[in-house]
Amino acid sequence: MKYLLGIDLGTSSLKGSVYTTDGRLVESSAYEYDLYIPKKGFSEQDPKDWIKAFKDVIKDLSKKIDDFSKNLDAISFSGQMHSLVLLDENDEVLRNAILWNDVRTTDQCQKIMNDFGEEILSINKNIALEGFTLPKILWVMENEPEILEKTRHILLPKDYLRLYLTGNYHMDLSDAAGTLLLDVEKKEWSREIADKFGINYDYLPELVDSIGYTGDIRDEVRDELGIKSRVKVYAGAADNAASAVGAGIIDNKRAMVSVGTSGVVFANKEKITGKEDGKLHTFNAAIPDTFYSMGVTLAAGKSLDWLKSTFAKDLSYDEFLSGIENVSAGSDGLIFTPYIQGERTPYNDSSIRGSFVGMDISHKLDNFVRAVLEGITYSLKDSLVIIDGDGASPVDTMVSVGGGAKNKTWLQMQADIFNKNIVTLEIENGPSTGAAMLAAVGAGYYDDFKTCAKDFVKYKKEYKPNPENVKIYEKYYEVYRMVYPNTKEISKKLSDI
């Protein structure tokens, strides 16, 4: 029996999931690594920690699966997006990686948009935000010029791990799109952007599709890892793109809604429509020759965590959520906006702050809990409305993953607020499933992702919109949309004080 290994190089840990070539999950293993915060707003990791975690995962999987080292056939990746890895001419790491959630680059983002904003949006289809890679490069250029002088290779996290395995420099299109240096539609590095900001074009790696073959694991690395088989290595994808594949989002009919600390709405699109205005992220997808739109709610699960830790610390989560099914749709007139850390889609406003609107003496804790869940879902609907209005992604079903998929009442709430069918996964194994599927298609075990998904992806119960609740939520959502423009100036004044 041959095995496929999907590796998810995340922000807090590296996870490996082993699948058979016909889509059966065999085993998983994960190892954590440190996050370094040298200053407020900074977020860094040591790339060598990723390699150590990878070695630990391989060692653990070899113990769990008797014939793993003999029958591992192919490996692919999911990786945290945007995080900057700089290497010298000997492939030595020059500084800690600057991560996607590092916010030191506000000045650089403003410079990019002031000097070249329209061009960036036209070429890359996105606007400059602190998370993206280009602002991080400019920060190093301005603050650590001696580092940039030694730089010969610019990579992202999973590409550095892959370099260790194969000795080759590659980056897949879905991850490259998040650097702000890619011409998304032409699928090539933009010389115009690189030249504008003084970035050496030769330092950027070869571009490949997510299913692109990037070499075999080197003999010396196989010996080090105790792997006895030849192992083919495929490029992999950015974490959200890989997650979507793992959730069966392979056409325009299904979209994904993911609730973690932040929230994401993800939908495929077959082509660039010309309507891209920066409110949504627009990137190349893991499936070759396609694209995707993605909207982000900054404080999704974080809003619920905040409410519980502040007002119900002693309750378990089951107890905390136990009464929400008894509260009517709309939380008896209570609306919450989840802007407690600013908001991304559709406002890109770091100054806006959250609100409870409509509070009265009748409201109890259950009202507030349900209002927070509804507010998170309203915010995610903001992204879905733009996606549906784009004309390229006529979504009829949403695959719900993460925290939003763990509560039946919240799942029905999503169906009612989105006015879409909602399904969940039988086995939610995260982006590592998508990575394994990329290896399966790349290695030729499947001709296409549709066939692959039939074996790898299984769904549970479907939640259909309740027509009565849909009408109620349409009215509340209209009011929700009024809160931002009416509190924007208030938030700014509070911040100034």
CSV table of C-alpha atoms in Angstrom, one decimal:
chain,number,residue,atom,x,y,z
A,1,MET,CA,0.0,0.0,0.0
A,2,LYS,CA,1.3,3.4,-1.0
A,3,TYR,CA,1.0,6.5,1.2
A,4,LEU,CA,0.5,10.2,0.6
A,5,LEU,CA,1.6,12.7,3.2
A,6,GLY,CA,-0.1,16.1,3.5
A,7,ILE,CA,1.9,18.6,5.6
A,8,ASP,CA,0.3,21.7,7.0
A,9,LEU,CA,2.9,24.3,8.2
A,10,GLY,CA,0.8,26.5,10.4
A,11,THR,CA,1.4,29.4,12.7
A,12,SER,CA,1.6,27.4,15.9
A,13,SER,CA,2.4,23.9,14.7
A,14,LEU,CA,3.3,21.6,11.9
A,15,LYS,CA,0.8,18.8,11.2
A,16,GLY,CA,1.3,15.7,9.0
A,17,SER,CA,-1.6,13.6,7.8
A,18,VAL,CA,-1.0,10.2,6.1
A,19,TYR,CA,-3.6,9.0,3.6
A,20,THR,CA,-3.8,6.0,1.4
A,21,THR,CA,-3.9,6.7,-2.4
A,22,ASP,CA,-7.7,6.0,-2.4
A,23,GLY,CA,-8.4,8.7,0.3
A,24,ARG,CA,-8.4,6.9,3.6
A,25,LEU,CA,-6.9,8.7,6.6
A,26,VAL,CA,-4.4,6.5,8.3
A,27,GLU,CA,-2.7,8.6,10.9
A,28,SER,CA,-1.8,12.2,11.9
A,29,SER,CA,0.9,13.8,14.0
A,30,ALA,CA,1.7,17.4,15.0
A,31,TYR,CA,4.4,19.3,16.7
A,32,GLU,CA,4.3,22.8,18.0
A,33,TYR,CA,7.0,25.5,17.8
A,34,ASP,CA,7.6,28.9,19.4
A,35,LEU,CA,6.3,32.3,18.4
A,36,TYR,CA,8.7,35.2,19.1
A,37,ILE,CA,7.4,38.7,19.8
A,38,PRO,CA,10.5,40.9,20.2
A,39,LYS,CA,8.4,44.1,20.2
A,40,LYS,CA,4.7,45.0,20.3
A,41,GLY,CA,3.2,44.3,16.9
A,42,PHE,CA,6.0,42.0,15.9
A,43,SER,CA,5.5,38.3,15.2
A,44,GLU,CA,8.4,36.0,14.2
A,45,GLN,CA,9.5,32.4,14.0
A,46,ASP,CA,12.8,30.6,13.4
A,47,PRO,CA,12.5,28.7,10.1
A,48,LYS,CA,14.7,26.0,11.5
A,49,ASP,CA,12.0,25.2,14.0
A,50,TRP,CA,9.8,24.2,11.1
A,51,ILE,CA,12.3,21.7,9.9
A,52,LYS,CA,12.8,20.3,13.4
A,53,ALA,CA,9.0,19.9,13.7
A,54,PHE,CA,8.9,18.2,10.3
A,55,LYS,CA,11.5,15.7,11.4
A,56,ASP,CA,9.6,15.0,14.7
A,57,VAL,CA,6.4,14.4,12.7
A,58,ILE,CA,8.1,12.0,10.4
A,59,LYS,CA,9.7,10.2,13.3
A,60,ASP,CA,6.3,9.9,15.0
A,61,LEU,CA,4.5,8.7,11.9
A,62,SER,CA,7.2,6.1,11.3
A,63,LYS,CA,6.5,4.7,14.8
A,64,LYS,CA,2.7,4.7,14.3
A,65,ILE,CA,2.7,3.1,10.8
A,66,ASP,CA,4.9,0.0,10.4
A,67,ASP,CA,5.5,0.3,6.6
A,68,PHE,CA,5.5,4.1,6.4
A,69,SER,CA,9.2,4.5,5.6
A,70,LYS,CA,9.0,1.9,2.8
A,71,ASN,CA,5.7,3.0,1.2
A,72,LEU,CA,5.6,6.8,1.4
A,73,ASP,CA,5.1,7.8,-2.2
A,74,ALA,CA,4.4,11.5,-2.4
A,75,ILE,CA,4.2,14.6,-0.3
A,76,SER,CA,2.7,18.0,-0.6
A,77,PHE,CA,2.1,21.0,1.5
A,78,SER,CA,-0.2,23.7,3.0
A,79,GLY,CA,1.5,26.7,4.4
A,80,GLN,CA,0.8,29.9,6.4
A,81,MET,CA,0.7,32.7,3.8
A,82,HIS,CA,2.7,35.8,3.4
A,83,SER,CA,5.4,35.1,6.0
A,84,LEU,CA,8.8,36.3,4.8
A,85,VAL,CA,11.9,34.0,4.7
A,86,LEU,CA,15.2,35.5,3.6
A,87,LEU,CA,18.2,33.3,2.6
A,88,ASP,CA,21.8,34.1,1.7
A,89,GLU,CA,23.8,32.5,-1.2
A,90,ASN,CA,24.4,29.4,0.9
A,91,ASP,CA,20.7,29.0,1.8
A,92,GLU,CA,21.3,30.1,5.4
A,93,VAL,CA,18.5,31.9,7.1
A,94,LEU,CA,19.4,35.6,7.5
A,95,ARG,CA,16.8,36.5,10.2
A,96,ASN,CA,13.7,35.1,11.8
A,97,ALA,CA,10.7,34.9,9.5
A,98,ILE,CA,8.3,37.9,9.7
A,99,LEU,CA,4.9,36.3,10.0
A,100,TRP,CA,1.6,37.1,8.3
A,101,ASN,CA,0.2,38.4,11.6
A,102,ASP,CA,3.0,40.9,12.2
A,103,VAL,CA,1.7,44.5,11.9
A,104,ARG,CA,4.9,46.5,11.9
A,105,THR,CA,4.5,47.5,8.2
A,106,THR,CA,1.7,50.1,8.4
A,107,ASP,CA,4.0,52.8,7.0
A,108,GLN,CA,5.2,50.6,4.2
A,109,CYS,CA,1.6,49.7,3.2
A,110,GLN,CA,0.8,53.4,3.1
A,111,LYS,CA,3.8,54.1,0.9
A,112,ILE,CA,2.9,51.3,-1.5
A,113,MET,CA,-0.7,52.5,-1.9
A,114,ASN,CA,0.3,56.2,-2.2
A,115,ASP,CA,3.1,55.5,-4.7
A,116,PHE,CA,1.7,52.6,-6.7
A,117,GLY,CA,-1.7,51.7,-5.3
A,118,GLU,CA,-3.7,51.7,-8.5
A,119,GLU,CA,-1.0,49.7,-10.3
A,120,ILE,CA,-0.8,47.1,-7.5
A,121,LEU,CA,-4.6,46.6,-7.6
A,122,SER,CA,-4.6,46.3,-11.4
A,123,ILE,CA,-1.7,43.8,-11.4
A,124,ASN,CA,-2.1,41.8,-8.2
A,125,LYS,CA,-5.8,42.4,-7.7
A,126,ASN,CA,-5.3,43.2,-4.0
A,127,ILE,CA,-4.4,46.2,-1.9
A,128,ALA,CA,-1.4,46.5,0.4
A,129,LEU,CA,-2.1,45.2,3.9
A,130,GLU,CA,0.3,44.6,6.8
A,131,GLY,CA,0.0,40.8,6.4
A,132,PHE,CA,1.4,40.7,2.8
A,133,THR,CA,5.0,39.9,2.0
A,134,LEU,CA,6.0,43.0,-0.1
A,135,PRO,CA,5.6,45.4,2.8
A,136,LYS,CA,7.7,43.1,5.0
A,137,ILE,CA,10.5,43.2,2.4
A,138,LEU,CA,10.3,47.0,2.3
A,139,TRP,CA,10.5,47.1,6.1
A,140,VAL,CA,13.7,45.0,6.0
A,141,MET,CA,15.1,47.2,3.2
A,142,GLU,CA,14.5,50.3,5.4
A,143,ASN,CA,15.4,49.0,8.8
A,144,GLU,CA,17.9,46.2,8.2
A,145,PRO,CA,19.6,47.0,4.9
A,146,GLU,CA,22.6,44.8,5.8
A,147,ILE,CA,20.2,41.8,5.8
A,148,LEU,CA,18.8,42.6,2.4
A,149,GLU,CA,22.3,43.1,1.0
A,150,LYS,CA,23.1,39.5,1.8
A,151,THR,CA,19.7,38.2,0.5
A,152,ARG,CA,19.8,35.9,-2.5
A,153,HIS,CA,16.5,34.1,-2.1
A,154,ILE,CA,13.0,35.2,-1.0
A,155,LEU,CA,10.7,32.4,0.0
A,156,LEU,CA,7.6,31.6,2.0
A,157,PRO,CA,7.5,29.1,4.9
A,158,LYS,CA,6.4,25.9,3.1
A,159,ASP,CA,8.8,26.7,0.3
A,160,TYR,CA,11.7,26.8,2.7
A,161,LEU,CA,10.7,23.4,4.1
A,162,ARG,CA,10.5,22.1,0.6
A,163,LEU,CA,13.9,23.5,-0.2
A,164,TYR,CA,15.3,21.5,2.6
A,165,LEU,CA,13.7,18.3,1.2
A,166,THR,CA,14.5,18.8,-2.5
A,167,GLY,CA,17.3,21.4,-2.8
A,168,ASN,CA,15.1,23.3,-5.3
A,169,TYR,CA,13.5,26.8,-5.2
A,170,HIS,CA,9.9,26.9,-6.1
A,171,MET,CA,6.7,28.8,-5.1
A,172,ASP,CA,3.2,27.8,-6.1
A,173,LEU,CA,0.9,30.4,-7.5
A,174,SER,CA,-1.7,30.5,-4.7
A,175,ASP,CA,1.0,31.5,-2.2
A,176,ALA,CA,2.8,33.8,-4.6
A,177,ALA,CA,-0.4,35.8,-5.1
A,178,GLY,CA,-0.2,36.7,-1.4
A,179,THR,CA,3.2,38.4,-1.8
A,180,LEU,CA,1.8,41.4,-3.8
A,181,LEU,CA,4.6,40.6,-6.3
A,182,LEU,CA,2.6,38.4,-8.6
A,183,ASP,CA,0.7,39.3,-11.7
A,184,VAL,CA,-2.3,37.2,-10.7
A,185,GLU,CA,-4.0,37.0,-14.1
A,186,LYS,CA,-0.8,36.4,-16.1
A,187,LYS,CA,0.5,34.0,-13.5
A,188,GLU,CA,4.0,35.4,-13.5
A,189,TRP,CA,6.2,37.6,-11.2
A,190,SER,CA,5.6,41.2,-12.0
A,191,ARG,CA,8.8,42.9,-13.1
A,192,GLU,CA,6.9,46.2,-12.9
A,193,ILE,CA,6.2,45.8,-9.2
A,194,ALA,CA,9.6,44.4,-8.4
A,195,ASP,CA,11.4,47.2,-10.3
A,196,LYS,CA,9.3,49.9,-8.7
A,197,PHE,CA,10.3,48.8,-5.2
A,198,GLY,CA,13.9,47.8,-6.0
A,199,ILE,CA,13.5,44.1,-5.5
A,200,ASN,CA,15.9,41.9,-7.4
A,201,TYR,CA,13.7,39.8,-9.7
A,202,ASP,CA,16.3,37.0,-9.7
A,203,TYR,CA,15.7,36.4,-5.9
A,204,LEU,CA,12.2,35.2,-6.6
A,205,PRO,CA,11.8,31.4,-7.0
A,206,GLU,CA,10.4,29.5,-10.0
A,207,LEU,CA,6.6,29.5,-10.1
A,208,VAL,CA,4.6,26.3,-10.4
A,209,ASP,CA,1.0,25.1,-10.0
A,210,SER,CA,0.1,23.7,-6.7
A,211,ILE,CA,0.2,20.2,-8.2
A,212,GLY,CA,3.5,20.9,-9.8
A,213,TYR,CA,6.3,18.3,-9.3
A,214,THR,CA,9.3,20.0,-7.6
A,215,GLY,CA,11.7,17.1,-7.3
A,216,ASP,CA,12.3,14.1,-5.0
A,217,ILE,CA,13.4,14.1,-1.4
A,218,ARG,CA,17.2,14.2,-1.6
A,219,ASP,CA,19.1,11.0,-0.7
A,220,GLU,CA,20.9,12.5,2.3
A,221,VAL,CA,17.6,13.8,3.7
A,222,ARG,CA,15.9,10.4,3.2
A,223,ASP,CA,18.8,8.8,5.1
A,224,GLU,CA,18.4,11.4,7.9
A,225,LEU,CA,14.7,10.8,8.1
A,226,GLY,CA,14.9,7.0,7.8
A,227,ILE,CA,12.8,7.0,4.6
A,228,LYS,CA,13.6,4.0,2.4
A,229,SER,CA,11.4,4.8,-0.6
A,230,ARG,CA,11.7,7.4,-3.4
A,231,VAL,CA,9.4,10.2,-2.4
A,232,LYS,CA,8.0,12.7,-5.0
A,233,VAL,CA,7.5,16.2,-3.7
A,234,TYR,CA,4.7,18.5,-5.0
A,235,ALA,CA,4.5,22.3,-4.6
A,236,GLY,CA,1.4,22.5,-2.4
A,237,ALA,CA,-0.7,25.6,-1.7
A,238,ALA,CA,-1.4,28.5,0.6
A,239,ASP,CA,-3.4,27.4,3.7
A,240,ASN,CA,-6.8,28.7,2.8
A,241,ALA,CA,-6.4,27.4,-0.8
A,242,ALA,CA,-5.4,23.9,0.6
A,243,SER,CA,-8.2,24.0,3.2
A,244,ALA,CA,-10.8,24.7,0.4
A,245,VAL,CA,-9.6,21.7,-1.6
A,246,GLY,CA,-9.8,19.6,1.6
A,247,ALA,CA,-13.4,20.7,2.1
A,248,GLY,CA,-14.3,19.8,-1.5
A,249,ILE,CA,-14.5,23.4,-2.8
A,250,ILE,CA,-13.6,22.5,-6.3
A,251,ASP,CA,-16.2,24.4,-8.4
A,252,ASN,CA,-18.3,27.6,-8.2
A,253,LYS,CA,-21.3,25.9,-6.6
A,254,ARG,CA,-19.8,25.5,-3.1
A,255,ALA,CA,-18.0,28.0,-0.9
A,256,MET,CA,-16.4,27.6,2.4
A,257,VAL,CA,-17.0,29.4,5.7
A,258,SER,CA,-14.4,28.9,8.3
A,259,VAL,CA,-14.5,30.2,11.9
A,260,GLY,CA,-11.3,30.2,13.9
A,261,THR,CA,-9.9,33.2,15.8
A,262,SER,CA,-10.7,35.0,12.6
A,263,GLY,CA,-13.3,34.1,10.0
A,264,VAL,CA,-13.0,33.4,6.3
A,265,VAL,CA,-15.4,33.1,3.4
A,266,PHE,CA,-13.8,31.4,0.4
A,267,ALA,CA,-15.2,30.9,-3.1
A,268,ASN,CA,-13.7,29.8,-6.3
A,269,LYS,CA,-13.9,31.8,-9.5
A,270,GLU,CA,-13.0,30.7,-13.0
A,271,LYS,CA,-11.7,34.0,-14.2
A,272,ILE,CA,-10.7,37.5,-13.2
A,273,THR,CA,-13.9,39.6,-13.7
A,274,GLY,CA,-12.5,43.1,-13.7
A,275,LYS,CA,-14.6,44.0,-10.7
A,276,GLU,CA,-11.8,43.3,-8.2
A,277,ASP,CA,-11.6,46.4,-6.0
A,278,GLY,CA,-9.6,45.2,-3.0
A,279,LYS,CA,-12.5,44.6,-0.6
A,280,LEU,CA,-12.0,40.9,-1.1
A,281,HIS,CA,-8.7,39.1,-1.5
A,282,THR,CA,-8.3,37.7,-5.0
A,283,PHE,CA,-5.7,35.0,-5.4
A,284,ASN,CA,-4.8,32.1,-7.7
A,285,ALA,CA,-6.4,28.9,-6.5
A,286,ALA,CA,-4.8,25.5,-5.8
A,287,ILE,CA,-6.7,24.1,-8.8
A,288,PRO,CA,-4.7,25.1,-11.9
A,289,ASP,CA,-6.0,27.9,-14.0
A,290,THR,CA,-8.6,29.0,-11.5
A,291,PHE,CA,-8.8,31.8,-8.9
A,292,TYR,CA,-10.6,32.5,-5.6
A,293,SER,CA,-12.1,35.3,-3.7
A,294,MET,CA,-11.7,35.5,0.1
A,295,GLY,CA,-13.2,37.8,2.7
A,296,VAL,CA,-12.0,38.0,6.3
A,297,THR,CA,-13.7,38.8,9.6
A,298,LEU,CA,-10.8,39.7,12.0
A,299,ALA,CA,-12.5,38.7,15.2
A,300,ALA,CA,-14.9,35.8,14.6
A,301,GLY,CA,-14.2,33.1,17.2
A,302,LYS,CA,-12.2,35.7,19.0
A,303,SER,CA,-15.5,37.7,19.7
A,304,LEU,CA,-17.1,34.7,21.3
A,305,ASP,CA,-14.0,33.9,23.3
A,306,TRP,CA,-13.9,37.5,24.5
A,307,LEU,CA,-17.6,37.4,25.6
A,308,LYS,CA,-17.1,34.2,27.5
A,309,SER,CA,-13.8,35.1,29.2
A,310,THR,CA,-15.2,38.5,30.2
A,311,PHE,CA,-18.7,37.6,31.4
A,312,ALA,CA,-18.9,33.8,31.9
A,313,LYS,CA,-15.4,32.6,32.7
A,314,ASP,CA,-16.6,29.9,35.0
A,315,LEU,CA,-18.9,28.2,32.5
A,316,SER,CA,-17.9,25.5,30.1
A,317,TYR,CA,-18.5,26.2,26.4
A,318,ASP,CA,-21.4,23.7,26.3
A,319,GLU,CA,-23.0,25.5,29.3
A,320,PHE,CA,-22.2,28.9,27.7
A,321,LEU,CA,-24.0,28.0,24.5
A,322,SER,CA,-26.7,25.9,26.0
A,323,GLY,CA,-29.5,28.5,25.9
A,324,ILE,CA,-29.1,30.1,22.5
A,325,GLU,CA,-31.6,27.8,20.8
A,326,ASN,CA,-34.3,29.3,23.1
A,327,VAL,CA,-33.6,32.8,21.9
A,328,SER,CA,-35.6,33.9,18.8
A,329,ALA,CA,-33.9,34.9,15.6
A,330,GLY,CA,-32.5,38.4,15.9
A,331,SER,CA,-31.8,38.0,19.7
A,332,ASP,CA,-34.9,40.0,20.6
A,333,GLY,CA,-33.6,43.1,18.9
A,334,LEU,CA,-30.0,42.9,20.1
A,335,ILE,CA,-27.3,43.4,17.4
A,336,PHE,CA,-23.5,42.9,17.9
A,337,THR,CA,-20.8,44.1,15.4
A,338,PRO,CA,-17.6,42.0,15.9
A,339,TYR,CA,-15.2,44.9,15.2
A,340,ILE,CA,-13.4,44.4,18.5
A,341,GLN,CA,-10.0,44.3,16.7
A,342,GLY,CA,-11.0,46.5,13.7
A,343,GLU,CA,-12.4,44.9,10.6
A,344,ARG,CA,-11.0,43.6,7.3
A,345,THR,CA,-13.8,42.8,4.8
A,346,PRO,CA,-15.4,45.0,3.5
A,347,TYR,CA,-14.0,48.0,5.3
A,348,ASN,CA,-10.3,47.5,5.9
A,349,ASP,CA,-10.6,49.7,8.9
A,350,SER,CA,-8.3,49.2,11.9
A,351,SER,CA,-9.9,52.0,13.9
A,352,ILE,CA,-13.5,50.7,14.0
A,353,ARG,CA,-14.6,49.1,17.2
A,354,GLY,CA,-17.4,46.7,18.2
A,355,SER,CA,-20.9,47.6,19.4
A,356,PHE,CA,-23.9,46.1,21.1
A,357,VAL,CA,-26.9,48.0,19.7
A,358,GLY,CA,-30.5,47.7,21.0
A,359,MET,CA,-29.8,46.6,24.6
A,360,ASP,CA,-32.7,46.7,27.0
A,361,ILE,CA,-33.5,45.5,30.5
A,362,SER,CA,-35.0,42.2,29.2
A,363,HIS,CA,-31.8,40.9,27.6
A,364,LYS,CA,-30.1,38.1,29.4
A,365,LEU,CA,-26.7,36.4,28.9
A,366,ASP,CA,-28.3,34.0,26.3
A,367,ASN,CA,-29.4,37.0,24.2
A,368,PHE,CA,-25.8,38.4,24.2
A,369,VAL,CA,-24.3,35.0,23.3
A,370,ARG,CA,-26.7,34.5,20.4
A,371,ALA,CA,-26.2,38.2,19.3
A,372,VAL,CA,-22.5,37.6,19.1
A,373,LEU,CA,-22.9,34.5,17.0
A,374,GLU,CA,-25.3,36.4,14.7
A,375,GLY,CA,-23.0,39.3,14.5
A,376,ILE,CA,-20.1,37.1,13.5
A,377,THR,CA,-22.3,35.5,10.8
A,378,TYR,CA,-23.5,38.9,9.6
A,379,SER,CA,-19.9,40.0,9.2
A,380,LEU,CA,-19.1,36.8,7.2
A,381,LYS,CA,-22.2,37.5,5.1
A,382,ASP,CA,-20.7,40.9,4.1
A,383,SER,CA,-18.1,38.9,2.2
A,384,LEU,CA,-20.6,36.5,0.7
A,385,VAL,CA,-22.7,39.4,-0.6
A,386,ILE,CA,-19.7,40.7,-2.5
A,387,ILE,CA,-18.9,37.2,-3.8
A,388,ASP,CA,-22.4,36.6,-5.0
A,389,GLY,CA,-22.5,40.1,-6.6
A,390,ASP,CA,-19.3,39.4,-8.5
A,391,GLY,CA,-21.2,37.2,-11.0
A,392,ALA,CA,-18.3,34.7,-11.2
A,393,SER,CA,-19.3,32.5,-8.2
A,394,PRO,CA,-23.0,31.6,-8.0
A,395,VAL,CA,-22.8,29.8,-4.6
A,396,ASP,CA,-25.6,27.5,-3.5
A,397,THR,CA,-24.0,25.5,-0.7
A,398,MET,CA,-21.6,26.5,2.1
A,399,VAL,CA,-19.2,24.0,3.7
A,400,SER,CA,-18.8,25.1,7.3
A,401,VAL,CA,-15.6,24.3,9.1
A,402,GLY,CA,-13.9,25.3,12.4
A,403,GLY,CA,-15.7,26.5,15.4
A,404,GLY,CA,-18.9,27.5,13.5
A,405,ALA,CA,-19.4,23.8,12.5
A,406,LYS,CA,-19.5,22.5,16.1
A,407,ASN,CA,-22.9,23.8,17.2
A,408,LYS,CA,-26.1,22.8,15.5
A,409,THR,CA,-27.9,26.0,16.4
A,410,TRP,CA,-25.1,28.1,14.9
A,411,LEU,CA,-25.1,25.9,11.8
A,412,GLN,CA,-28.8,26.6,11.3
A,413,MET,CA,-28.2,30.3,12.0
A,414,GLN,CA,-25.6,30.3,9.1
A,415,ALA,CA,-28.1,28.7,6.8
A,416,ASP,CA,-30.8,31.3,7.7
A,417,ILE,CA,-28.5,34.3,7.6
A,418,PHE,CA,-26.6,33.3,4.4
A,419,ASN,CA,-29.8,31.9,2.8
A,420,LYS,CA,-27.6,29.0,1.6
A,421,ASN,CA,-27.5,25.3,2.3
A,422,ILE,CA,-24.9,24.5,5.0
A,423,VAL,CA,-23.0,21.2,5.2
A,424,THR,CA,-20.2,20.0,7.5
A,425,LEU,CA,-17.4,17.4,7.0
A,426,GLU,CA,-17.5,13.9,8.5
A,427,ILE,CA,-13.7,14.2,9.2
A,428,GLU,CA,-12.4,17.8,9.5
A,429,ASN,CA,-8.6,17.4,9.2
A,430,GLY,CA,-7.8,20.9,8.2
A,431,PRO,CA,-5.4,21.9,5.4
A,432,SER,CA,-3.4,18.8,5.6
A,433,THR,CA,-6.2,16.9,3.8
A,434,GLY,CA,-6.0,19.4,0.9
A,435,ALA,CA,-2.3,19.0,0.8
A,436,ALA,CA,-2.6,15.2,0.6
A,437,MET,CA,-5.2,15.6,-2.2
A,438,LEU,CA,-2.7,17.9,-4.1
A,439,ALA,CA,-0.2,15.1,-3.8
A,440,ALA,CA,-2.8,12.5,-5.0
A,441,VAL,CA,-3.6,14.5,-8.1
A,442,GLY,CA,0.0,15.6,-8.7
A,443,ALA,CA,1.2,12.0,-8.6
A,444,GLY,CA,-1.4,10.9,-11.0
A,445,TYR,CA,-3.6,8.8,-8.7
A,446,TYR,CA,-6.5,10.9,-9.9
A,447,ASP,CA,-7.1,12.7,-13.2
A,448,ASP,CA,-8.9,15.6,-11.6
A,449,PHE,CA,-10.0,17.1,-8.2
A,450,LYS,CA,-13.7,16.2,-8.7
A,451,THR,CA,-12.8,12.5,-8.8
A,452,CYS,CA,-10.3,12.9,-6.0
A,453,ALA,CA,-12.8,14.7,-3.7
A,454,LYS,CA,-15.3,11.8,-4.0
A,455,ASP,CA,-12.9,9.6,-2.1
A,456,PHE,CA,-11.2,12.1,0.2
A,457,VAL,CA,-14.2,14.4,1.2
A,458,LYS,CA,-17.3,13.2,3.0
A,459,TYR,CA,-20.2,15.4,4.2
A,460,LYS,CA,-22.5,15.1,7.2
A,461,LYS,CA,-26.0,16.6,7.8
A,462,GLU,CA,-27.2,19.4,5.6
A,463,TYR,CA,-28.9,22.4,7.1
A,464,LYS,CA,-31.4,24.2,4.9
A,465,PRO,CA,-32.6,27.8,5.3
A,466,ASN,CA,-35.8,28.3,7.3
A,467,PRO,CA,-37.8,30.7,5.1
A,468,GLU,CA,-39.4,32.4,8.1
A,469,ASN,CA,-36.0,33.0,9.7
A,470,VAL,CA,-34.5,34.1,6.4
A,471,LYS,CA,-37.1,37.0,6.2
A,472,ILE,CA,-36.4,38.0,9.8
A,473,TYR,CA,-32.6,38.0,9.4
A,474,GLU,CA,-32.8,40.0,6.2
A,475,LYS,CA,-34.4,42.8,8.2
A,476,TYR,CA,-31.8,42.5,11.0
A,477,TYR,CA,-28.9,42.4,8.5
A,478,GLU,CA,-30.2,45.6,7.0
A,479,VAL,CA,-29.9,47.3,10.4
A,480,TYR,CA,-26.5,45.6,11.0
A,481,ARG,CA,-25.2,47.2,7.9
A,482,MET,CA,-26.2,50.6,9.3
A,483,VAL,CA,-24.0,50.3,12.4
A,484,TYR,CA,-20.6,50.7,10.7
A,485,PRO,CA,-21.2,54.1,8.9
A,486,ASN,CA,-22.9,55.4,12.1
A,487,THR,CA,-20.2,54.4,14.5
A,488,LYS,CA,-17.1,55.0,12.3
A,489,GLU,CA,-16.6,58.6,13.4
A,490,ILE,CA,-17.5,57.7,17.0
A,491,SER,CA,-14.7,55.1,17.1
A,492,LYS,CA,-12.2,57.5,15.6
A,493,LYS,CA,-13.0,60.1,18.3
A,494,LEU,CA,-12.8,57.6,21.1
A,495,SER,CA,-9.4,56.5,19.7
A,496,ASP,CA,-8.2,60.1,19.6
A,497,ILE,CA,-9.2,60.7,23.2
